[in-house]
Coordinates of C-alpha atoms in Angstrom, one line a residue:
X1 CA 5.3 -19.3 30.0
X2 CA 4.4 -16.0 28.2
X3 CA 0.8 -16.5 28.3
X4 CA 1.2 -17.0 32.1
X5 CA 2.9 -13.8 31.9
X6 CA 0.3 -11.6 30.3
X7 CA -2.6 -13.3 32.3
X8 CA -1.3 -12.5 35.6
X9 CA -3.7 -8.6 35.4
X10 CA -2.7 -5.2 35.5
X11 CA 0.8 -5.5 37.3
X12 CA 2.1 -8.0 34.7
X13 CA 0.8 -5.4 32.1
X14 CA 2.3 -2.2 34.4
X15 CA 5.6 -4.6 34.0
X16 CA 5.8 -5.0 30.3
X17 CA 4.8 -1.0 29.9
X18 CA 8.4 0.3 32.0
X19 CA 9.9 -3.0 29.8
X20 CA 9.0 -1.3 26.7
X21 CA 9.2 2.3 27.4
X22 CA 12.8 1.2 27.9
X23 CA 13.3 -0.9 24.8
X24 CA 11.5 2.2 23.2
X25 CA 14.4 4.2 22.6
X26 CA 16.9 1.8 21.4
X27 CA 14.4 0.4 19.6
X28 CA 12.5 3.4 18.0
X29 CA 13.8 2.8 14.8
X30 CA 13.9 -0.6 14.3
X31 CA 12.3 -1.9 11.1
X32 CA 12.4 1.8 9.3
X33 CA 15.5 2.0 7.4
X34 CA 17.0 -1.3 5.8
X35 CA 16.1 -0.1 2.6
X36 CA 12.2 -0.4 2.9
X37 CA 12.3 3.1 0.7
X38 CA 13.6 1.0 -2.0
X39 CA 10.6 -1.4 -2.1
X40 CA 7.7 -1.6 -4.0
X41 CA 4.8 -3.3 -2.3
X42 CA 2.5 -5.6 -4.4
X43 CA -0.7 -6.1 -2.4
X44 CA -2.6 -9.4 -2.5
X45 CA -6.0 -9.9 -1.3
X46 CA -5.2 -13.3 -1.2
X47 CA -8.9 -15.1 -1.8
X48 CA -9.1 -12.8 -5.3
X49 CA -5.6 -13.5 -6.4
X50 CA -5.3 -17.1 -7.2
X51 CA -6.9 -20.7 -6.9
X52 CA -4.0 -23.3 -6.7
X53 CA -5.9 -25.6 -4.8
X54 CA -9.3 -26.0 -5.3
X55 CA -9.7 -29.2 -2.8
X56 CA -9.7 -26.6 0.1
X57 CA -12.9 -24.7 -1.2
X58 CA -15.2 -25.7 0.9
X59 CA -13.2 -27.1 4.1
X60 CA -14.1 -24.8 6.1
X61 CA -17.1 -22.5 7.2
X62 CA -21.1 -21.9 5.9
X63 CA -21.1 -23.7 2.5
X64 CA -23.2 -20.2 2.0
X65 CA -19.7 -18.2 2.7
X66 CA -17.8 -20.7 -0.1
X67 CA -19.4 -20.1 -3.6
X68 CA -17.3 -18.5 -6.5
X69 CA -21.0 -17.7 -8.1
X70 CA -20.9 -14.8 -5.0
X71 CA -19.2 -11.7 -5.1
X72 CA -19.5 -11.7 -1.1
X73 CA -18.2 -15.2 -0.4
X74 CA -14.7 -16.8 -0.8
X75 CA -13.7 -17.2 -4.4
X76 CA -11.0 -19.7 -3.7
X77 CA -7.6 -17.9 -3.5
X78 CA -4.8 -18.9 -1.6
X79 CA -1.4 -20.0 -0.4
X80 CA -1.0 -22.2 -3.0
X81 CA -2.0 -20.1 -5.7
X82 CA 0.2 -17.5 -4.3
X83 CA 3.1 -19.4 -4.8
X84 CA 2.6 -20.3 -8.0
X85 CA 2.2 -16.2 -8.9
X86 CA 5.4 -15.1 -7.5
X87 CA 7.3 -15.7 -10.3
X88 CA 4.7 -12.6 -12.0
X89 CA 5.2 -10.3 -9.4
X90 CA 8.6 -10.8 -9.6
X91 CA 8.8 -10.1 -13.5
X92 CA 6.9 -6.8 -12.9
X93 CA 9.2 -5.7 -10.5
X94 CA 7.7 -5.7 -6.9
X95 CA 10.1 -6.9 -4.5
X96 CA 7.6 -6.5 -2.1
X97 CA 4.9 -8.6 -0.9
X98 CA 1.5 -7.6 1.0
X99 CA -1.0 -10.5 2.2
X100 CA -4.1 -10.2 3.9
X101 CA -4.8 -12.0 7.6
X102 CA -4.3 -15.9 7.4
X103 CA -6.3 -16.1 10.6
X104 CA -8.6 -18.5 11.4
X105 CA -12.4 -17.0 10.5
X106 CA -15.6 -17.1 11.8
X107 CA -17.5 -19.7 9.8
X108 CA -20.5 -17.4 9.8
X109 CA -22.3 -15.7 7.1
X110 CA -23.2 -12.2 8.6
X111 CA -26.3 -10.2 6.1
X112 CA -24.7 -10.8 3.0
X113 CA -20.9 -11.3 3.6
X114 CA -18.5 -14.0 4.2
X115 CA -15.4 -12.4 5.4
X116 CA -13.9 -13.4 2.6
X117 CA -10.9 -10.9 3.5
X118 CA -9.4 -12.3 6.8
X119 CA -11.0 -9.5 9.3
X120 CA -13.1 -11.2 10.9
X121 CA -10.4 -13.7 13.0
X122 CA -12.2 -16.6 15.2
X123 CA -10.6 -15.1 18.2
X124 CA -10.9 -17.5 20.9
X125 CA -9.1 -17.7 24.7
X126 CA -6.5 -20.3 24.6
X127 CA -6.1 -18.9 21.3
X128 CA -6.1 -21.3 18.6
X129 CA -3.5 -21.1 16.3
X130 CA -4.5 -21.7 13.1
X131 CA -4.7 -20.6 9.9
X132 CA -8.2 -20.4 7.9
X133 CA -8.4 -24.2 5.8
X134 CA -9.6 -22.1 3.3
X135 CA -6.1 -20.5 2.4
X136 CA -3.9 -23.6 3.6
X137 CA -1.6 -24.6 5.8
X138 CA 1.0 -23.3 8.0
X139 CA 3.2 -25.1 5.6
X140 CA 2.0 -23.5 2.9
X141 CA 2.7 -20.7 4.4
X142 CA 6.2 -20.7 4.9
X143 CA 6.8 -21.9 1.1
X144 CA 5.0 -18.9 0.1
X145 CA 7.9 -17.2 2.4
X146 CA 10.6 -19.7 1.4
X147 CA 9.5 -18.6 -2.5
X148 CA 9.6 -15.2 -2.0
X149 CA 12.8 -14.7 -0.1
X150 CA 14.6 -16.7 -3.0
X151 CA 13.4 -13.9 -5.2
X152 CA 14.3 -10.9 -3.0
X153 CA 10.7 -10.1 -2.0
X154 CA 10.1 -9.5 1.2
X155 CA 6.7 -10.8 2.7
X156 CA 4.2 -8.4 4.6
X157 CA 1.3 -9.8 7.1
X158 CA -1.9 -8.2 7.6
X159 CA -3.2 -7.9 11.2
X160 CA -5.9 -6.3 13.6
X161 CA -6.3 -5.7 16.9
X162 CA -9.0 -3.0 16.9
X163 CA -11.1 -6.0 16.5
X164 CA -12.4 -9.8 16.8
X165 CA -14.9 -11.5 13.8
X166 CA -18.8 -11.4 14.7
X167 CA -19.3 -13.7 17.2
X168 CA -16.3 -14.8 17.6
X169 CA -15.6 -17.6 20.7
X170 CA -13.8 -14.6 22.8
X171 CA -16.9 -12.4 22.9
X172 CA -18.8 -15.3 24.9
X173 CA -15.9 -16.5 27.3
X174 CA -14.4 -12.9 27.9
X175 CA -17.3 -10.5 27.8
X176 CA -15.0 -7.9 29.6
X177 CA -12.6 -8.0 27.0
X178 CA -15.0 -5.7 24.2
X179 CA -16.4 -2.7 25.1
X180 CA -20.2 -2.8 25.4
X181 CA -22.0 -0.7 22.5
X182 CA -24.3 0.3 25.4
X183 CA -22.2 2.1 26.9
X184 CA -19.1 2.8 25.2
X185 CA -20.0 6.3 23.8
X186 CA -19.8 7.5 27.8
X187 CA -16.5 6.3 26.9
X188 CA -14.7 9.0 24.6
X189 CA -14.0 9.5 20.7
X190 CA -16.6 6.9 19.1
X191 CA -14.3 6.2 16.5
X192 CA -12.3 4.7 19.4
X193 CA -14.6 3.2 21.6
X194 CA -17.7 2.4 19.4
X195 CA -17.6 -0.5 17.3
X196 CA -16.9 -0.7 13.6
X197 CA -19.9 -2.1 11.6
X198 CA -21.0 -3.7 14.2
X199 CA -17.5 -6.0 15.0
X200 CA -17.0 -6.6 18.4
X201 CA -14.7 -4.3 19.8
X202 CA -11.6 -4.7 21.9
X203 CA -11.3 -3.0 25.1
X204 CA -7.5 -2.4 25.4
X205 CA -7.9 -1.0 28.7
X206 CA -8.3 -4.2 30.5
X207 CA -4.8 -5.7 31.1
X208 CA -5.8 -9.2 30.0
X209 CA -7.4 -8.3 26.8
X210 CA -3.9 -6.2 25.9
X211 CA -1.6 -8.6 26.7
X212 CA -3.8 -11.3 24.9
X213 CA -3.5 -9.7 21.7
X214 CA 0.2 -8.7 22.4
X215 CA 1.2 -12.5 22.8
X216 CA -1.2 -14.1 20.1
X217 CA 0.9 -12.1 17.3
X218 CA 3.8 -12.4 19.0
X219 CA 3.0 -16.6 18.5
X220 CA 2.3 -15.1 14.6
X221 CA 6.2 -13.5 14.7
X222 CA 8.1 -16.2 16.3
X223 CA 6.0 -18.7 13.9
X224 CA 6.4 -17.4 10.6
X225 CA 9.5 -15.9 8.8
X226 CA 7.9 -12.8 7.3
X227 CA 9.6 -8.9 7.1
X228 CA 6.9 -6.4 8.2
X229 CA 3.6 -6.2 9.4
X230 CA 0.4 -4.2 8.4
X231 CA -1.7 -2.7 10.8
X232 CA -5.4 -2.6 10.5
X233 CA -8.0 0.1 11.7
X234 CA -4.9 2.0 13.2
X235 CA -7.1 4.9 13.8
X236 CA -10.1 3.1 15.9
X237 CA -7.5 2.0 18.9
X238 CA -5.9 4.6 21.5
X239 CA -2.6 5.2 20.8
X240 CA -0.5 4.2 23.5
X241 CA -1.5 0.5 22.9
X242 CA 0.3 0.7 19.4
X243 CA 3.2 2.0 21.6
X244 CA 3.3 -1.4 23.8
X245 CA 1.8 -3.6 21.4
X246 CA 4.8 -2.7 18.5
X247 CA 7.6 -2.4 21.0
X248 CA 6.2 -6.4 21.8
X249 CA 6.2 -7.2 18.2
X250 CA 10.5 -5.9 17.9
X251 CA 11.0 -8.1 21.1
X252 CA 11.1 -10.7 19.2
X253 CA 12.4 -9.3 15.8
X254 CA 13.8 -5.6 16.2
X255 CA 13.9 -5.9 11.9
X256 CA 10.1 -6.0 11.5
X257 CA 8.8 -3.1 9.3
X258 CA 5.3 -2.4 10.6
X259 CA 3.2 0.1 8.8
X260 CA -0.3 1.2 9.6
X261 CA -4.2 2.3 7.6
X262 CA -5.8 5.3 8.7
X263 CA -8.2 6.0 6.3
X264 CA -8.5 9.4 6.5
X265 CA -7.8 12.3 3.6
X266 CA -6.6 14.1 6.4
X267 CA -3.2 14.3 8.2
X268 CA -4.5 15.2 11.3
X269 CA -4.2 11.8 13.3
X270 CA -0.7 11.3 11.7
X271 CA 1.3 12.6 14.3
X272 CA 0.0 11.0 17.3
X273 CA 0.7 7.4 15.5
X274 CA 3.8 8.0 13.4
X275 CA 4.7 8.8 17.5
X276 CA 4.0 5.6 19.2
X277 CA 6.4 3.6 16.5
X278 CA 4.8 3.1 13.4
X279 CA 7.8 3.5 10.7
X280 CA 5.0 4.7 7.9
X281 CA 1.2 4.7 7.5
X282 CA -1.2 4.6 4.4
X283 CA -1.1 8.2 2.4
X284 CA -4.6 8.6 1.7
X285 CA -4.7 12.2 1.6
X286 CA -1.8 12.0 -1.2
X287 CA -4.1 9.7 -3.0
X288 CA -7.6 12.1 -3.2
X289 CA -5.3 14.7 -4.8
X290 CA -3.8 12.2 -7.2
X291 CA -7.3 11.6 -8.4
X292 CA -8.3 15.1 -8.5
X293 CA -5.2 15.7 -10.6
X294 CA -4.9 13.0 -12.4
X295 CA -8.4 11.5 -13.0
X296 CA -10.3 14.1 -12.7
X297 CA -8.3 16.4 -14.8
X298 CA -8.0 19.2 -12.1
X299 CA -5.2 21.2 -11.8
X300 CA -1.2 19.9 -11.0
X301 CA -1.9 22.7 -7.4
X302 CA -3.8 19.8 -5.8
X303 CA -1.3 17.0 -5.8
X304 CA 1.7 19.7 -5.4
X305 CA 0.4 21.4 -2.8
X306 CA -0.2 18.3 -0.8
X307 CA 3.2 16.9 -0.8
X308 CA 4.5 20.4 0.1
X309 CA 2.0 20.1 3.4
X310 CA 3.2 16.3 3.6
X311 CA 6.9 17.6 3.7
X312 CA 6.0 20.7 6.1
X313 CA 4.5 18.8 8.8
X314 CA 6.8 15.1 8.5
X315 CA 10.0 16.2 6.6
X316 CA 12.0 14.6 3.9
X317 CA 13.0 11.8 6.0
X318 CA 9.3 10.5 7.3
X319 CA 7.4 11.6 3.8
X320 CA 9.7 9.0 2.4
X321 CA 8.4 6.1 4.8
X322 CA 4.8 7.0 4.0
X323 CA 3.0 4.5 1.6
X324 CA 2.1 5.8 -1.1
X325 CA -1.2 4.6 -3.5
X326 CA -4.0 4.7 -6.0
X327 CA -6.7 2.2 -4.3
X328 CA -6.9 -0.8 -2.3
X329 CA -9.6 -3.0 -1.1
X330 CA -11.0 -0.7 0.8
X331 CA -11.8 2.1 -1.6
X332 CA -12.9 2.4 -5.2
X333 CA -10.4 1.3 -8.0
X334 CA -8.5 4.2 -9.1
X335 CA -10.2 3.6 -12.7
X336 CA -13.3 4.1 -11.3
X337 CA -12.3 8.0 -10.6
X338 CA -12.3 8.9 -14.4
X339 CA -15.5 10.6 -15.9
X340 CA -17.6 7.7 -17.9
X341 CA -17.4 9.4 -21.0
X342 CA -13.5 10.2 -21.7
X343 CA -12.1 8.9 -24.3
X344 CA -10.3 5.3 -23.7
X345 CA -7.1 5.9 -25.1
X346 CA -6.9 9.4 -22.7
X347 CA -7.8 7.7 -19.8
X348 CA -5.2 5.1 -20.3
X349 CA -2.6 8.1 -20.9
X350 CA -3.7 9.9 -17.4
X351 CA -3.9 6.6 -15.4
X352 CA -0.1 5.8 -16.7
X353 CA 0.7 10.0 -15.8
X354 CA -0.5 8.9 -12.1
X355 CA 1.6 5.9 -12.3
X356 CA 4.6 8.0 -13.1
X357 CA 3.8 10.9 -10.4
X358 CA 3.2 7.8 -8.0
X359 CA 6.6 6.3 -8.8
X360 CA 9.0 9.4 -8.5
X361 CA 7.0 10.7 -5.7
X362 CA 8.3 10.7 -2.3
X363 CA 7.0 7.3 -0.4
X364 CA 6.8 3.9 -0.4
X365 CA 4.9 2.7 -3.7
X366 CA 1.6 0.3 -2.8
X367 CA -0.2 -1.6 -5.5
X368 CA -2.7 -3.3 -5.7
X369 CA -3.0 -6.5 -7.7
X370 CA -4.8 -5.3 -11.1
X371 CA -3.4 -1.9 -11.1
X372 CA -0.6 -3.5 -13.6
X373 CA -3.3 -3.9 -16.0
X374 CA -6.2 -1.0 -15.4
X375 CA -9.1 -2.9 -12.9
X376 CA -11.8 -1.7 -12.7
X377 CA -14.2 -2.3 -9.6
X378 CA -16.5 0.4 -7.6
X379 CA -17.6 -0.3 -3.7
X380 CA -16.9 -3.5 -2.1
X381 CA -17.1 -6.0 -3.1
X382 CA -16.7 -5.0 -6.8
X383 CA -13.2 -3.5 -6.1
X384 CA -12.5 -7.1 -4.9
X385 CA -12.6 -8.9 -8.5
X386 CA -10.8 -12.1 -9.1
X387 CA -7.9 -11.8 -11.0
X388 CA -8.0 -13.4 -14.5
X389 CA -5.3 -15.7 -16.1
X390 CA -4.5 -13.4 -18.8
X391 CA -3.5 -10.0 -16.3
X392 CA -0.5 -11.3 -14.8
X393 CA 2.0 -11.5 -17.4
X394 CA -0.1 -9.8 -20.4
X395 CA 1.8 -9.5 -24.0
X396 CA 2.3 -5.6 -25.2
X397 CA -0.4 -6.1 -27.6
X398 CA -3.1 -7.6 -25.5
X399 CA -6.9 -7.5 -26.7
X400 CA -9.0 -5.3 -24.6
X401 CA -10.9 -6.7 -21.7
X402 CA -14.1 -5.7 -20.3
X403 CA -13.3 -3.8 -17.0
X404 CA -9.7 -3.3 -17.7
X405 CA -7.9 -0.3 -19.2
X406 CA -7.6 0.0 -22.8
X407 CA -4.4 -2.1 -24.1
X408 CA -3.9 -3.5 -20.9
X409 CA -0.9 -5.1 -21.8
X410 CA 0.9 -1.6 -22.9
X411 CA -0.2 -0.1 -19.1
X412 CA 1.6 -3.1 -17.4
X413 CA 4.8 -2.6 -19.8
X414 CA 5.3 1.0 -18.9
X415 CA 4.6 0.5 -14.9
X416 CA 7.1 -2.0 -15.7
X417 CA 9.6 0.6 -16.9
X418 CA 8.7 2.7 -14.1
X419 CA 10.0 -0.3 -11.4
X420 CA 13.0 -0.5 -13.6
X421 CA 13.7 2.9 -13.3
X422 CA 13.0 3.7 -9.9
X423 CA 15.4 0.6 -8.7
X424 CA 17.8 2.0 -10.7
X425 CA 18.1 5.4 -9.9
X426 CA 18.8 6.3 -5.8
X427 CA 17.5 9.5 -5.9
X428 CA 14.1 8.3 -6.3
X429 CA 14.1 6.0 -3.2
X430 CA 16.6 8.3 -1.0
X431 CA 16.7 11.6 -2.4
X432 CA 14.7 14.7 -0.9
X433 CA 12.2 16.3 -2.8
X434 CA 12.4 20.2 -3.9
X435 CA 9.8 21.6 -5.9
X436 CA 11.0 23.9 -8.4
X437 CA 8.0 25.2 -10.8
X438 CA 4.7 25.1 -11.6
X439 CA 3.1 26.7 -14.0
X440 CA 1.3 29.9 -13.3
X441 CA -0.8 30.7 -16.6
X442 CA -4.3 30.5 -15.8
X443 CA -5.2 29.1 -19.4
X444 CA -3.4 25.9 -18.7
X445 CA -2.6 25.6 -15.1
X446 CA -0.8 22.1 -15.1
X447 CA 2.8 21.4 -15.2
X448 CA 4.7 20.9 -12.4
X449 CA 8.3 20.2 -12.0
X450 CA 10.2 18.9 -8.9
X451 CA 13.9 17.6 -8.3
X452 CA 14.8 14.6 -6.4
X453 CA 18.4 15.2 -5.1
X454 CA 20.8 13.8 -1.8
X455 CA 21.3 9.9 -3.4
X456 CA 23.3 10.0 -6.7
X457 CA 23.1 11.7 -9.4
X458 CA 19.8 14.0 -9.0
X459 CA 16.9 13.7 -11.5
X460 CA 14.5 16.4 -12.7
X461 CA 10.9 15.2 -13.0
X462 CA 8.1 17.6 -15.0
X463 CA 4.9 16.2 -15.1
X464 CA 2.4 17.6 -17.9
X465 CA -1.2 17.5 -17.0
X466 CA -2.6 19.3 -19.9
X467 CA -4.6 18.1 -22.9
X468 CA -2.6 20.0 -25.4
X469 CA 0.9 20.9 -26.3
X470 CA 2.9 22.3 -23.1
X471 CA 5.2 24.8 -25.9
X472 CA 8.4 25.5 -24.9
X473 CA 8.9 25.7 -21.1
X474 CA 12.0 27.5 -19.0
X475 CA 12.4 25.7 -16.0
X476 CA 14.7 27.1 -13.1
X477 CA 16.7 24.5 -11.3
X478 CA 17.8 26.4 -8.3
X479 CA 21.1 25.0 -8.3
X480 CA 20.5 21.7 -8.2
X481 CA 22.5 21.6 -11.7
X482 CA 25.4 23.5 -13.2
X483 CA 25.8 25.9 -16.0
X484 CA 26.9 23.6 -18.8
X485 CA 25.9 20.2 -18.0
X486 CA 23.4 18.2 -20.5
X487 CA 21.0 16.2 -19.2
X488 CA 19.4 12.9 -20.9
X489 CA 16.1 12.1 -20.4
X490 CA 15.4 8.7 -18.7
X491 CA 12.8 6.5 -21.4
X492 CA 9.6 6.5 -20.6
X493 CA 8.2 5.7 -24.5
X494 CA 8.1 2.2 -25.8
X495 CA 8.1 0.8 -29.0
X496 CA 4.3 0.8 -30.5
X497 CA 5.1 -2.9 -31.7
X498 CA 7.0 -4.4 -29.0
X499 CA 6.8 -2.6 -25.9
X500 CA 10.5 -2.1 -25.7
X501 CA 11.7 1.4 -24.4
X502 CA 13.1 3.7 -27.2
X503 CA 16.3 5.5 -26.0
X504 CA 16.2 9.0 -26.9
X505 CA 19.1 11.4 -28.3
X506 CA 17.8 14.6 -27.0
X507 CA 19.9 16.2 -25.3
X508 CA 18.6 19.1 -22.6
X509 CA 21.6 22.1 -21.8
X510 CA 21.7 23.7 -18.7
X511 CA 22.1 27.3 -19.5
X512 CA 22.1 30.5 -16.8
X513 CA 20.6 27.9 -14.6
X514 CA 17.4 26.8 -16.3
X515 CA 16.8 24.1 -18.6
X516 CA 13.9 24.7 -21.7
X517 CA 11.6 21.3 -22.5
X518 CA 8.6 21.0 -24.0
X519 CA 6.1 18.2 -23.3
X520 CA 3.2 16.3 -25.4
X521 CA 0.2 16.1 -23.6
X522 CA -0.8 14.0 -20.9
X523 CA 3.2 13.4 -20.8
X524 CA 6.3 12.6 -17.8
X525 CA 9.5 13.7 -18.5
X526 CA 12.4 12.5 -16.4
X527 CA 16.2 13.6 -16.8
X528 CA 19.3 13.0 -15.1
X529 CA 22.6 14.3 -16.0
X530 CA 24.0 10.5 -14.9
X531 CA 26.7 9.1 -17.1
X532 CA 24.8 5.4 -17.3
X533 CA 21.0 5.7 -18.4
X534 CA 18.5 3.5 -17.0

């Protein structure tokens, strides 16, 4: 019936537009709120992850594309061994859940790569509904969801529709459907209408091609039980389709949370695609300044002045919907970032400094499955490492591993804490952000202090960015406290022995409105003037 629908040309399409122009504005913010600022995405390239059932290896595909030996070719992860990780992510605190596409790939080795990912879907017109044999069975599947809802995480699904896998059935039986690389540059913007490495590129222009990919993930919706979607290659399709295509999506659950990539370390395509109903996209431009600052040892003016051009051009409300990140897939780990010869046990102190500006920033927190225990991993597909046994529940004291932060184990404990605390205290999620100092002296140019304020009691967050001493440090608060009040600071130090937090009795007076701290190097300091500590 719905296929019939969408197949019918350009007046069934012109139908569905003036159907969801309509649904537009009741349904405009459908999927952002429902606490999505209060979740922490873990992100799962699901073949590096975890192997739970190695008789699916090879069902699938060029035996070339299925050989753990191969950085470029499947590894083995999947549904399974998903499953059977929950339980970790849930004892770090991610609540949650990010998984790369399930769909069906080509079985085609392309130069040296596999699609080991799930980009490259085996399109095909009737589209066959399957998932790739390689990471299970719809089944599967839904225990994954079943699993995860039991534990309060809420499951995200990749998708694309900038694009079908090389050589895909569809590119054979509906020419018409992909832009020809010919011609296409005639066209308009290349990054639109050209095709990305060489992928066969849709042409959501013709009516049958839109409405194809509107009702195949609409089958993916109505199929599986999952919270939000994520949006590949946002920035390599014309806007307006993202208008119909996510207004399609809510027809069939208004609750889905869809989020988008542009890649960019630029804002300037934000607008146009936060506008056609995306409730958040990737912050990439936050992340280049977090590495400047934080891994490169650069001054706390690069990451402050981006969110203060974040919050001028998207306010407090949007800024907080934005998801937030040190690395993914698609770019270098974040350990990569820091100079070769730094000391280990400073590099482990700044990488756990980026982890605290990341998680009392304004934003949606993304990891990415390693960053609880330091990966390393350069350009694709070393960023793309398996992940070993030992990293997902390490002990404080774990040994150090080749091409893993120094005392893993201590780095997953405090982003640990970090969770704990950011669940815990409202204004992190809800509050707004209001920068209140930074320091001006040009021998050592990097504290920075901001207040997050609005949701509960409001907390005062100085970051120290310096390699020595801060000294004594007079912070104005700009009202955001009273004359009088003491505040505590929230734990971020834990025991050298056991990684438990140690409470401190330091107490922080509020006096002519301005608070004095002082800060080891390399340091966070969080206080709230909250009766409960968490």
């Amino acid at each position: 019936m719905k296929r019939l629908f969408f197949a019918i040309g350009g007046l069934a399409i012109l139908g569905f537009g003036i159907y969801a122009a309509i649904r537009a504005e009741k349904s405009s913010s459908a999927g952002k709120g429902d606490g999505w600022e209060e979740r922490i995405i873990y992100f799962v390239l699901l073949d590096r992850f975890e192997n739970g059932d190695p008789g699916n290896d090879k069902s699938y595909g060029n035996p070339e594309c299925n050989d753990p030996v191969d950085a470029h070719a499947f590894q083995g992860g999947d549904l399974t061994g998903l499953r059977q990780r929950i339980a970790a992510i849930e004892k770090l605190g991610a609540n949650a859940l990010w998984i790369t596409p399930l769909y069906k790939g080509v079985p085609i080795k392309v130069g040296r790569n596999s699609g080991f990912p799930g980009y490259w879907a085996a399109f095909s017109d009737p589209y066959e509904f399957e998932l790739d044999p390689r990471f299970g069975t719809a089944a599967e599947f839904d225990a994954v969801l079943a699993e995860a809802r039991s534990r309060d995480i809420r499951t995200i699904l990749d998708m694309v529709v900038n694009h079908a896998g090389y050589k895909a059935p569809l590119v054979t039986q509906r020419p018409d459907w992909f832009h020809d690389p010919k011609t296409s540059a005639s066209l308009g913007d290349p990054e639109i209408f050209g095709s990305l490495a060489g992928l066969p590129d849709f042409n959501h222009r013709n009516p049958e091609a839109a409405a194809y990919l509107i009702d195949l993930h609409r089958r993916w919706v109505e199929r599986f039980a999952f919270d939000g979607i994520r949006m590949d290659t946002v920035k390599h399709v014309e806007p307006w389709y993202f208008r119909e295509w996510i207004a399609a999506m809510q027809t069939s659950n208004p609750n889905l949370f869809i989020f988008g990539e542009i890649l960019d370390e630029s804002y300037d395509k934000f607008p146009r695609y936060l506008e056609t109903g995306f409730a958040g996209l990737f912050n990439f431009p936050l992340r280049r300044s977090l590495i400047e600052t934080f891994a490169q040892g650069q001054s706390v003016d690069r990451v402050a002045a981006r969110v203060r051009e974040m919050l001028s051009l998207f306010g407090q409300e949007q800024s907080r919907r934005l998801i937030t990140l040190l690395d993914n897939h698609d770019v270098p780990r974040f350990m990569e970032e820091f100079p070769r010869e730094m000391d280990p046990d400073v590099v482990r102190e700044r990488y756990q400094l980026a982890l605290t500006a990341l998680f009392t920033l304004p934003g949606i927190p993304q990891l990415t499955y390693g960053n609880e225990v330091g990966m390393y991993g350069g350009a694709d597909p070393d960023n793309r490492r398996m992940m070993p046994d030992w990293a997902f529940t390490p002990p404080f004291n774990e040994p150090d591993h080749p091409g893993f932060v120094s005392r893993p184990g201590a780095v997953w404990a405090h982003l640990h804490r970090l969770i704990e605390i950011r669940k815990q205290v409202p204004a992190l999620t809800r509050g707004d952000y209001d920068e209140i100092w930074r320091q001006n002296d040009p021998r050592n140019p990097n504290v920075w202090a901001f207040v997050r304020a609005g949701a509960g009691d409001p907390v005062l967050v100085v970051i120290h960015n310096g390699d020595t001493e801060s000294g004594p440090l007079q912070l104005p608060l700009r009202g955001h406290f009273r004359d009088g009040q003491e505040l505590t600071a929230v734990s971020l130090e834990l025991d050298e022995k056991t990684g438990r937090k140690l409470e401190s009795d330091r107490r922080y007076p509020v006096r002519e409105g301005s608070i004095e701290v002082e800060l080891p190097a390399r340091r966070g300091l969080i206080l709230s003037a909250g009766k409960s500590r968490p």
